[in-house]
Coordinates of C-alpha atoms in Angstrom, one line a residue:
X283 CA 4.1 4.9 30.5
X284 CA 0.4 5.8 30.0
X285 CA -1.6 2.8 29.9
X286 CA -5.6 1.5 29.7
X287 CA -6.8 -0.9 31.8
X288 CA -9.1 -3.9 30.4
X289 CA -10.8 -7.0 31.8
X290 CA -11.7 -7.1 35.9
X291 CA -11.3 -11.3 36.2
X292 CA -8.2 -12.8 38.3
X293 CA -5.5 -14.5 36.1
X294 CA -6.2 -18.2 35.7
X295 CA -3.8 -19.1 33.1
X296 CA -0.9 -20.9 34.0
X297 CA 1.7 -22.4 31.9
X298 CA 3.1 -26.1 32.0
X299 CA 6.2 -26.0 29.4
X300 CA 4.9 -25.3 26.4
X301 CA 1.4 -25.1 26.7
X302 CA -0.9 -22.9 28.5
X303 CA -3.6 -24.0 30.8
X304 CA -6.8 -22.3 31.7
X305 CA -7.9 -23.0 35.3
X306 CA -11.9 -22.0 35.4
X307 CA -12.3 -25.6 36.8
X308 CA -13.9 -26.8 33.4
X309 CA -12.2 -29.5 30.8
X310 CA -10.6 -27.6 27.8
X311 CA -12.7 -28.5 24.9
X312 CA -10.0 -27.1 22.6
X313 CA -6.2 -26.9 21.6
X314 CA -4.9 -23.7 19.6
X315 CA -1.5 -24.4 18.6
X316 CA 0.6 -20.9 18.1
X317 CA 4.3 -21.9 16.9
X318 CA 5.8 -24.4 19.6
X319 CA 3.3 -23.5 22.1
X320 CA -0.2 -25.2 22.9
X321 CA -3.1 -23.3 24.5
X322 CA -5.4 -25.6 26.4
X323 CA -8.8 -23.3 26.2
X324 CA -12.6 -23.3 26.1
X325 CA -14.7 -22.6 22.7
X326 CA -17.1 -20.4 24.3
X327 CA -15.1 -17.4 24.8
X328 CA -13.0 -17.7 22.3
X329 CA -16.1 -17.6 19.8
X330 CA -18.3 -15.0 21.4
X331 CA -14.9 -12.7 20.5
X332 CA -13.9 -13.6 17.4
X333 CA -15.1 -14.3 13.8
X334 CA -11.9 -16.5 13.3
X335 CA -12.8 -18.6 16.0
X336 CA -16.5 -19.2 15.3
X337 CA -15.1 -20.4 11.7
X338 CA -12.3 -22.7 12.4
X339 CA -14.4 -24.1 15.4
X340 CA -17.4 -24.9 12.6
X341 CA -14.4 -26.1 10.1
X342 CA -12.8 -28.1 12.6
X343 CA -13.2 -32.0 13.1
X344 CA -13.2 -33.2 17.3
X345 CA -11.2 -35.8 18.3
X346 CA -10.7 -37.9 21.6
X347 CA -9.1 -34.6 23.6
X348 CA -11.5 -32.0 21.4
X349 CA -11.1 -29.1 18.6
X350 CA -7.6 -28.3 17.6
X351 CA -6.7 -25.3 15.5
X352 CA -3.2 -24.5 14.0
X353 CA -2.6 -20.1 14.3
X354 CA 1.3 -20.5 13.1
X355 CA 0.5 -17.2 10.9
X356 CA -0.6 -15.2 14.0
X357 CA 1.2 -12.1 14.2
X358 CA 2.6 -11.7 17.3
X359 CA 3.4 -15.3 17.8
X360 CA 1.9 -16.5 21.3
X361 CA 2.7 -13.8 23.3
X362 CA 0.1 -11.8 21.1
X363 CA -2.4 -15.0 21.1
X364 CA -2.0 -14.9 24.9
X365 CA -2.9 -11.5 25.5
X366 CA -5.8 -12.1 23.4
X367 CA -6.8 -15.3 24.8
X368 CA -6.9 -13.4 28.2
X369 CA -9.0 -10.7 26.4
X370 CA -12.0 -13.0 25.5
X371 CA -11.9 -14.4 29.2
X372 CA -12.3 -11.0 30.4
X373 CA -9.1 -10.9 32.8
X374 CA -7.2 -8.2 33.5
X375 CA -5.0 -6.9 31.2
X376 CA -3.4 -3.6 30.5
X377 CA -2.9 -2.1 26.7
X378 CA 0.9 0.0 26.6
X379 CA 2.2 2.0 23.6
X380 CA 4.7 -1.1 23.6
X381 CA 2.0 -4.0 23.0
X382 CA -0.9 -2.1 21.0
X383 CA 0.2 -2.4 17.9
X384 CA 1.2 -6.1 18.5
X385 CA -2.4 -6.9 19.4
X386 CA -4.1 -4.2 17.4
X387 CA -2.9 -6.9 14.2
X388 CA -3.7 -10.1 16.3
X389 CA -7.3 -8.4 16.8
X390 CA -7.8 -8.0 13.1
X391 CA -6.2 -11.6 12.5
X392 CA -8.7 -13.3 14.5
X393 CA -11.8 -10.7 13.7
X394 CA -12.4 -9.2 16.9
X395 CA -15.3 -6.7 15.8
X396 CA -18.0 -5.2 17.7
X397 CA -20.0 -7.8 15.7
X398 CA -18.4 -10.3 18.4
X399 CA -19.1 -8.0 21.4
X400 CA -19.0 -4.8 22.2
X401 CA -15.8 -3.0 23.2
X402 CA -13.9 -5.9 21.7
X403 CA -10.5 -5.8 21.2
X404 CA -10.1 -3.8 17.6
X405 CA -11.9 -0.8 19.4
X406 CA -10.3 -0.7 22.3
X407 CA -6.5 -0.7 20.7
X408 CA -7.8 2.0 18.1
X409 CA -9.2 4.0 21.1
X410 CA -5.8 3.8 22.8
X411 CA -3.9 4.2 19.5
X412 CA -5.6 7.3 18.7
X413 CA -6.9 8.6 21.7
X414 CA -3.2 8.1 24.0
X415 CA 0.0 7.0 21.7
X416 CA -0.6 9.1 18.9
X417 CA -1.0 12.4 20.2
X418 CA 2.0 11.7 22.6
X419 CA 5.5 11.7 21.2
X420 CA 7.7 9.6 23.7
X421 CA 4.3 7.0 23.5
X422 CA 4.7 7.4 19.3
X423 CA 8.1 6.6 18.9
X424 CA 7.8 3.4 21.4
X425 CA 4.5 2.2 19.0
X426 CA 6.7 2.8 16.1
X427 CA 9.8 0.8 17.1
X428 CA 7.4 -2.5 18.2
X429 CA 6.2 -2.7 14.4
X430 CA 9.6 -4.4 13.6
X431 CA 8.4 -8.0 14.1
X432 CA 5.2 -7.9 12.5
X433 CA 5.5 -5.0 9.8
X434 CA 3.8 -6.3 7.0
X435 CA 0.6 -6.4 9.1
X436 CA 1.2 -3.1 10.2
X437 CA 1.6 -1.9 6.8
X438 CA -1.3 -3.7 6.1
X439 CA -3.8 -1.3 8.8
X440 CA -1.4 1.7 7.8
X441 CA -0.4 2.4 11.7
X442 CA 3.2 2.6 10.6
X443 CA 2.5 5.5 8.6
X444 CA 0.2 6.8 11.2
X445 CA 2.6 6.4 13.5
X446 CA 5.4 7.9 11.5
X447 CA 3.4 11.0 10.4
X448 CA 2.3 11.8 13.9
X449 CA 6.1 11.8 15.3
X450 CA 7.1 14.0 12.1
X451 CA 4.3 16.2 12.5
X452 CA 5.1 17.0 16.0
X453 CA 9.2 17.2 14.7
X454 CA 8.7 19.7 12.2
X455 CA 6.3 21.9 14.1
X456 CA 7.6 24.8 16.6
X457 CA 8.9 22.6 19.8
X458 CA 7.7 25.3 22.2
X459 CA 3.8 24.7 21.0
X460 CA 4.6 21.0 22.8
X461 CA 6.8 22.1 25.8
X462 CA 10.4 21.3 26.7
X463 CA 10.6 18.6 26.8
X464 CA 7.9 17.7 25.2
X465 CA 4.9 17.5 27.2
X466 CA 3.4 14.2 28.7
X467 CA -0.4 13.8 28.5
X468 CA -2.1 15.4 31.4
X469 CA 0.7 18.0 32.6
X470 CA -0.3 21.0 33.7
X471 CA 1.3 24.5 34.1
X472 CA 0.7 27.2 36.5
X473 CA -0.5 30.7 35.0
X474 CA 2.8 32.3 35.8
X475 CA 4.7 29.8 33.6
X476 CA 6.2 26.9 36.1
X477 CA 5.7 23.5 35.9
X478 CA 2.6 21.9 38.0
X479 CA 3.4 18.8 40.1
X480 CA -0.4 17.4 41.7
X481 CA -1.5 20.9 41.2
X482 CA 1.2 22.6 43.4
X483 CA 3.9 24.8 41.9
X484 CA 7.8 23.5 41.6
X485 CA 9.3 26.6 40.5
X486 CA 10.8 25.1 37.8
X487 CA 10.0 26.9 34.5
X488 CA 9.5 25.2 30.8
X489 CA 12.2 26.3 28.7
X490 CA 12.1 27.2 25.4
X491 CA 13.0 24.6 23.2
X492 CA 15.5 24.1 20.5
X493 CA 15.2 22.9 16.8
X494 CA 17.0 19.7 17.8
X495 CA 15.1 18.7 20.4
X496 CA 14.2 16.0 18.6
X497 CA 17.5 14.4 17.0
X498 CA 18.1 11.9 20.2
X499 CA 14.8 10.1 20.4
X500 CA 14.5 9.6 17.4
X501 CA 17.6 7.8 16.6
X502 CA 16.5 4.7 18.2
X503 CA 14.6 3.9 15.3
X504 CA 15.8 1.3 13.1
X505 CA 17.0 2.3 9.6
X506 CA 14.3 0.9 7.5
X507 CA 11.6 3.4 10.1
X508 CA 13.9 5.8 10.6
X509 CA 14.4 6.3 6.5
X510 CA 10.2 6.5 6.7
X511 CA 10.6 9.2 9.1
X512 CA 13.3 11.2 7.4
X513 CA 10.9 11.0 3.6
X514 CA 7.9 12.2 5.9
X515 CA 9.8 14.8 7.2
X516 CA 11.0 16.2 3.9
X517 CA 8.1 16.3 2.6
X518 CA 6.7 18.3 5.3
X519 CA 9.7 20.9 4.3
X520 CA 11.4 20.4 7.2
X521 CA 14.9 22.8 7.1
X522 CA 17.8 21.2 5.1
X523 CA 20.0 21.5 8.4
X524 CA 17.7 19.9 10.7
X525 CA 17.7 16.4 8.2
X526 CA 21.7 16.6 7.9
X527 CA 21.5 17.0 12.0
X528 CA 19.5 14.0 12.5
X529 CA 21.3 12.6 10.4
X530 CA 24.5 12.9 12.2
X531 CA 22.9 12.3 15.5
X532 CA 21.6 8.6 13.8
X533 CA 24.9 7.6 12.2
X534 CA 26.6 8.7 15.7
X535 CA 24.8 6.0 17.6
X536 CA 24.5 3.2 15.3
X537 CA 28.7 3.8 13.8
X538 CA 30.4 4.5 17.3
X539 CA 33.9 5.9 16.3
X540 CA 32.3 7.4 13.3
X541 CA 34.0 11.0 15.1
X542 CA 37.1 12.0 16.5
X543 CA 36.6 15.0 17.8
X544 CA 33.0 16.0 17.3
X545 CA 30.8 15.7 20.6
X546 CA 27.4 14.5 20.7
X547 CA 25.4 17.2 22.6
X548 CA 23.8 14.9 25.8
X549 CA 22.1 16.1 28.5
X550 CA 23.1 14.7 32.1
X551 CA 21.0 11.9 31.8
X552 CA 21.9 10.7 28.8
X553 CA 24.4 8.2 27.2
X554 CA 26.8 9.9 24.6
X555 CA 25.9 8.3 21.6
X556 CA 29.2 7.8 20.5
X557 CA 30.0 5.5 23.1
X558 CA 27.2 3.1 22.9
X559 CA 28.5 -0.7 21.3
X560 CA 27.2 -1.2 18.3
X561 CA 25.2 -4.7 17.7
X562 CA 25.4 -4.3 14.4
X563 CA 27.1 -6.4 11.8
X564 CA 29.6 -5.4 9.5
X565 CA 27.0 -5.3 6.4
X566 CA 24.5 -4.3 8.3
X567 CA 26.9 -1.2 9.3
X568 CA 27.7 -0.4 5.8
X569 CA 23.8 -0.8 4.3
X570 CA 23.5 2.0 7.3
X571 CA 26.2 4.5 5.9
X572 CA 25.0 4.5 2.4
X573 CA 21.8 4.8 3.2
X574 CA 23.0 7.8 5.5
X575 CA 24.7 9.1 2.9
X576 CA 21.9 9.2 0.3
X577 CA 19.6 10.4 2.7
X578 CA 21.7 13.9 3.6
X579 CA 20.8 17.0 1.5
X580 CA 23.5 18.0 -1.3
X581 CA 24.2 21.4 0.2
X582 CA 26.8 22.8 1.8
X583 CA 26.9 23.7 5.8
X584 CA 23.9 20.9 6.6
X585 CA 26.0 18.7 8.7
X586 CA 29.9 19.4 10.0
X587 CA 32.6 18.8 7.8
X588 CA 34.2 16.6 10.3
X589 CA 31.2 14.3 10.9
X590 CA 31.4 13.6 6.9
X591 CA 35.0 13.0 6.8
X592 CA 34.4 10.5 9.6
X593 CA 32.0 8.6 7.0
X594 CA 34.4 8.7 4.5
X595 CA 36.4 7.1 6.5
X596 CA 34.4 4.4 8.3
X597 CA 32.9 3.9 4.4
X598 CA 36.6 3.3 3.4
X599 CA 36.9 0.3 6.3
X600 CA 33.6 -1.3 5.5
X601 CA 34.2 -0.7 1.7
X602 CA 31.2 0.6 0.8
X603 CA 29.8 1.0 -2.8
X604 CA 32.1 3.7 -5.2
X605 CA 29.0 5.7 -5.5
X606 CA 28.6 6.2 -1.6
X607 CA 32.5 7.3 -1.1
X608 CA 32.8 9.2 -4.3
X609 CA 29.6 11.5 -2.9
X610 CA 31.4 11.6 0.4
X611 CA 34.1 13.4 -1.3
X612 CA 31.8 15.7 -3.1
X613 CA 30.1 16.4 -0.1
X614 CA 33.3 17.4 1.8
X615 CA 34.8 19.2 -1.3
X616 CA 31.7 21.9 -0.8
X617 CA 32.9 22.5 2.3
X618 CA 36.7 21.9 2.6
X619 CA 37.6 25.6 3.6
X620 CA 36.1 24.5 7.1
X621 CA 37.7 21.1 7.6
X622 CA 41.1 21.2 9.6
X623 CA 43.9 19.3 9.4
X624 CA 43.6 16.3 11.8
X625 CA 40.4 15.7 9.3
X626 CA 42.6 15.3 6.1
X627 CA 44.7 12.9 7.8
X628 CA 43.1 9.7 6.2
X629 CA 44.9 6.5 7.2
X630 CA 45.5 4.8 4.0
X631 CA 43.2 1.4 3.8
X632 CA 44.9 0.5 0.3
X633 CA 46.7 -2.6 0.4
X634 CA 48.6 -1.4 -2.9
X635 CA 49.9 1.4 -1.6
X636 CA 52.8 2.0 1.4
X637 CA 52.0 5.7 2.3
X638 CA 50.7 6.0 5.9
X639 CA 47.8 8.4 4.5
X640 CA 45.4 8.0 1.4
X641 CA 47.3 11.2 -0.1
X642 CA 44.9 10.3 -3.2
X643 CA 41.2 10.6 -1.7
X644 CA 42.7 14.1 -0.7
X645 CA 44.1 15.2 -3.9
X646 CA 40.4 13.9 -5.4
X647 CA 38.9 16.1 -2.9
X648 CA 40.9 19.3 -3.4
X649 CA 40.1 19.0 -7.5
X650 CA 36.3 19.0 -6.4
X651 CA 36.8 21.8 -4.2
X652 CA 38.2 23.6 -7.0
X653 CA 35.6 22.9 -9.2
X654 CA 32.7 23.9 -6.9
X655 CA 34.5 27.5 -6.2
X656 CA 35.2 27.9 -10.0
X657 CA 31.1 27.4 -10.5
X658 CA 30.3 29.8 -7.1
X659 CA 32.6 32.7 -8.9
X660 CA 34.4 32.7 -5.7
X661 CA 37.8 31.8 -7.9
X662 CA 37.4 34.8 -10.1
X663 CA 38.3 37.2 -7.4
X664 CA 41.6 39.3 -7.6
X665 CA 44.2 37.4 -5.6
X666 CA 46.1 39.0 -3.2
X667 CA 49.7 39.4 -3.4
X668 CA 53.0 39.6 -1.2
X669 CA 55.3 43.2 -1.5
X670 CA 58.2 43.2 0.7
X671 CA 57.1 40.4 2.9
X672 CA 53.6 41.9 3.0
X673 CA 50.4 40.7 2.3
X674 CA 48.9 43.1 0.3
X675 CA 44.9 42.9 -0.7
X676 CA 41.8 41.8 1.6
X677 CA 42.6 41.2 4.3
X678 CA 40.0 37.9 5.2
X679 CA 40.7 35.0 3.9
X680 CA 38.3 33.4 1.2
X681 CA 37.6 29.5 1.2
X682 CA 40.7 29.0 -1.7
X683 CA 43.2 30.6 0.7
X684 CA 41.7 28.8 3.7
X685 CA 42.1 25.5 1.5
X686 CA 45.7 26.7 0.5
X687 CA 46.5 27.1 4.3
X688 CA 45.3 23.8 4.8
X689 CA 46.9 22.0 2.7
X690 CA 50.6 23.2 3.2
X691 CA 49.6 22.2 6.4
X692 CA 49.1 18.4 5.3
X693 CA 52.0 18.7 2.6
X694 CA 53.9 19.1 5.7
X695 CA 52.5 16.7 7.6
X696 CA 52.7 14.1 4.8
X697 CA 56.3 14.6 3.8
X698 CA 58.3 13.2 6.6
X699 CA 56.8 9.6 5.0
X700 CA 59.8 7.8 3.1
X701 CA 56.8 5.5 0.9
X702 CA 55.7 9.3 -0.3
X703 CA 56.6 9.5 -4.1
X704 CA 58.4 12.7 -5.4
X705 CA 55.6 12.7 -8.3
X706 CA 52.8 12.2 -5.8
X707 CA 54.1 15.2 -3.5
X708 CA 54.1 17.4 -6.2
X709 CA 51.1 16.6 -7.6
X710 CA 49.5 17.4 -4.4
X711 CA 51.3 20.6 -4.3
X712 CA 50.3 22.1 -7.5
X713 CA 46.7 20.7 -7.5
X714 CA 45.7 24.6 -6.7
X715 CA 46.5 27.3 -8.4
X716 CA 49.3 30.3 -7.8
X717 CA 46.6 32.9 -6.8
X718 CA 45.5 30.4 -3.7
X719 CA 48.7 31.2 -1.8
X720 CA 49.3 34.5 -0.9
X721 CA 52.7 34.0 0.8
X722 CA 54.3 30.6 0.0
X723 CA 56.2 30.3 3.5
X724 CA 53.7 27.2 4.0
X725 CA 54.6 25.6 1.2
X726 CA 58.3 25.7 1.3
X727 CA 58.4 24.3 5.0
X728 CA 56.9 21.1 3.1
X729 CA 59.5 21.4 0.7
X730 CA 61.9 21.9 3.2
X731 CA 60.3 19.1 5.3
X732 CA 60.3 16.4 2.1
X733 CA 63.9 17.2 1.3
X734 CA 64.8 16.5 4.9
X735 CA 63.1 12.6 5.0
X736 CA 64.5 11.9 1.2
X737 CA 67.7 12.9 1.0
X738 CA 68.7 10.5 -1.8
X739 CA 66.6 12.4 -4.3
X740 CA 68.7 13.4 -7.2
X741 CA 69.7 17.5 -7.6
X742 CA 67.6 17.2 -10.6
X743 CA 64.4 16.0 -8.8
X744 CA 65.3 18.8 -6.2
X745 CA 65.4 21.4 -9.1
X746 CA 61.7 20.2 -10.1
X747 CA 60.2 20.0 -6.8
X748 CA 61.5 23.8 -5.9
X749 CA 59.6 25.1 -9.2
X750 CA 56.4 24.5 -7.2
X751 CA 57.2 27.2 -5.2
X752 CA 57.4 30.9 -6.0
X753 CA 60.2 32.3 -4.0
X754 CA 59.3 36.2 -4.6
X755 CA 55.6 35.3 -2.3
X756 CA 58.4 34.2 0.1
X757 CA 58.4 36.3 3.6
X758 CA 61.6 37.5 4.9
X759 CA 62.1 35.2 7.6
X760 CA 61.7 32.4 5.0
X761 CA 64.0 34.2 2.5
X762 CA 66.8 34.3 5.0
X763 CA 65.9 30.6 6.0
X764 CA 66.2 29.7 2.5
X765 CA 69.2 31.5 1.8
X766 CA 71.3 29.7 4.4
X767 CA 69.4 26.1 3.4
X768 CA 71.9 23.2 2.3
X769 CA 69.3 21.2 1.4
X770 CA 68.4 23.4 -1.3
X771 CA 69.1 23.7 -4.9
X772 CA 71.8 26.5 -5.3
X773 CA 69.3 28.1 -8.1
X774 CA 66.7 28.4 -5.2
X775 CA 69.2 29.7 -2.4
X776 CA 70.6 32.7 -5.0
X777 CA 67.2 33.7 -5.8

């Protein structure tokens, strides 16, 4: 960590419980009181630094033990008063991308201007601000995160937004301008292209970097920065993808389980995200998904399809707002021809209803599938139909006979549950239309496989629950299956 070096005295503070002691072999003449903790100090140095001082020292009445002055409004507390206590006595002291912002507000608190000195302490943090943190990104993003205890000051000298527009400057600019990874201040790099350690050559070469470069160190932001980052980023016109893949990176670390089978690409050095703990509560953890969820673009294809069913989900256990799970299914709807089946198997949170899976959410998402393929056109094509067992037409599959495909997949998996209604199964059947299937053999095994774990349904039901199917888009191994099937109305075994 890059750092600046201040002061050249030896460290004569000491600390005695809670208060702090200055040993220069002269009696304290003054008592600053910072929360719970009392600095025993000298007026002298504290004045010829700061314009606060050389008021509240004026303002102030003695008594028997000398000046005492109240600072519980200091921001920073009094680790930031000690810092800059240590400051005006000229020890040494060394400013970090961790503590400059902390004492860049305790500067301006107590007035430390060149008026009171020259290269006081608001100068020196701004030098090392501007001059080191800002034009480094690993040095940015560690400035950034210690704003969290004093932010309105922050706000206040506008280094949050500095801060924030310097890390999305450098994110939405071409990586390989900075180096992979991103290069620290002062690297060097031999004219053939390697990497220079103390001038001599390692051999190693800078790669090219890739558009995500970024996703991972960013995510340790909290969400109220992090949400900064992702408006400043947009409005830098920063790729659609890119926002949904921070996106997912963000929610990964912060909602562990959130995925179960997406990977979070890690380097060998790294922690998967998905297996950090998470420290946060259970509101806390929902605020986080909706405010995931409003952030993501509305398109299709910006983050996996799996990575939003696994918000659905976790939105479902932390019962986040209708809004947020209702776009959740929109979301997925635009993209349901690339979901598979282990997605669609929602565990049903409902205390109302007795199915193992939330056969509902996916019956709402199917009917906004169907909607967004009806307004692409994509619906209007000439469906393909069976001759003889045969498929006959195109021979790829478009994203309603993908969605067809799937779901006789999870008609099949749902029907061996006996707390599945007839009426529900067959709603889920028919939700698409004729045209989505090609061949039917999909949809009969779910027949097949309902019939099987309800026998007691009446030969009537069974009549009604066969119509979903169209036997002449049957192939001939499922004709003769059918054919020889007790389980079957006789109607359906002549045809």
């Amino acid at each position: 960590m890059a750092g600046l070096k201040l002061g050249s005295k030896a460290d004569n503070f000491r600390r005695q419980g809670q208060a702090w002691f200055c040993t220069s072999g002269l009696p304290s003449d003054i008592r600053i009181e910072v929360g719970d903790m009392l600095f025993h100090l000298h007026k002298f140095p504290l004045i010829s630094r700061s314009g606060k001082f050389e008021r509240l020292i004026q303002e102030a009445t003695d008594d028997e033990e000398g000046c005492h002055v109240h600072l519980h409004d200091l921001p920073g507390g009094a680790t930031g008063f000690e810092f800059a206590a240590k400051f005006c006595y000229g020890v040494k002291l060394e400013l970090t991308a961790l503590n400059v912002i902390v004492l860049r507000c305790v500067a301006e608190y107590l007035e430390m201007t060149e008026v009171y000195g020259e290269g006081n302490l608001i100068s020196q943090t701004e030098f090392f601000l501007n001059q080191v943190v800002l034009p480094n990104w690993k040095e940015s993003i560690k400035a950034l995160q210690s704003c969290e205890d004093i932010l309105p000051h922050a706000e206040k000298l506008q280094v949050v937004k500095r801060c924030v527009d310097s890390i999305a400057m450098k994110a939405s600019s071409d990586p390989n301008l900075f180096g992979w990874p991103m290069t620290e201040r002062g690297s060097m790099q031999s004219p053939g292209g390697s990497v220079l350690w103390n001038g001599i050559s390692t051999g190693a070469r800078l790669r090219n970097a890739r558009s995500d470069w970024w996703y991972e160190d960013v995510s340790v932001l909290s969400l109220p920065l992090y949400k900064r980052l992702i408006s400043s980023l947009e409005t830098r016109g920063i790729k659609p993808e890119n926002i949904g893949g921070a996106l997912t990176v963000f929610a990964n670390r912060h909602l562990p389980g959130l995925s179960r089978r997406q990977g979070v690409r890690q380097s060998t050095n790294q922690i998967s995200v998905s297996s950090l703990p998470s420290i946060l509560s259970e509101e806390d953890r929902r605020i986080l998904l909706e405010t995931v969820e409003s952030l993501l673009p509305m398109q299709k294809g910006v983050t996996s399809t799996n990575f939003l069913f696994g918000l659905l989900r976790t939105a479902m256990i932390l019962n986040a707002d209708t809004v947020c799970k209702s776009n959740l299914e929109r979301r997925i709807a635009m993209q349901l021809d690339q979901a598979m089946l282990e997605d669609l198997l929602i565990p049903n949170y409902s205390h109302t209803v007795e199915t193992l899976y939330d056969c509902d959410c996916v019956e709402r998402i199917v009917e906004n599938f169907l909607m967004f393929d009806q307004a692409s056109g994509a619906g209007a094509a000439s469906p393909s139909s069976v001759q003889d067992g045969q498929l006959i037409g195109s021979p790829s599959l478009t994203p309603i006979t993908k969605v067809a495909k799937l779901m006789d997949a999870y008609l099949a998996e749902v029907a061996p549950d006996v707390n599945l209604k007839l009426a529900k199964f067959q709603s889920l059947a028919a939700v698409l239309p004729d045209y989505a299937r090609p061949l039917d053999d999909g949809l009969y095994r779910a027949i097949d496989t309902f019939l099987k774990a309800h026998p007691w349904i009446t030969d009537q039901d069974r009549e009604q629950l066969c119509k979903i199917m169209d036997c002449q888009k049957l192939s001939l191994e499922a004709c003769t299956h059918a054919a020889q099937n007790e389980r079957l109305p006789l109607r359906v075994v002549v045809q």
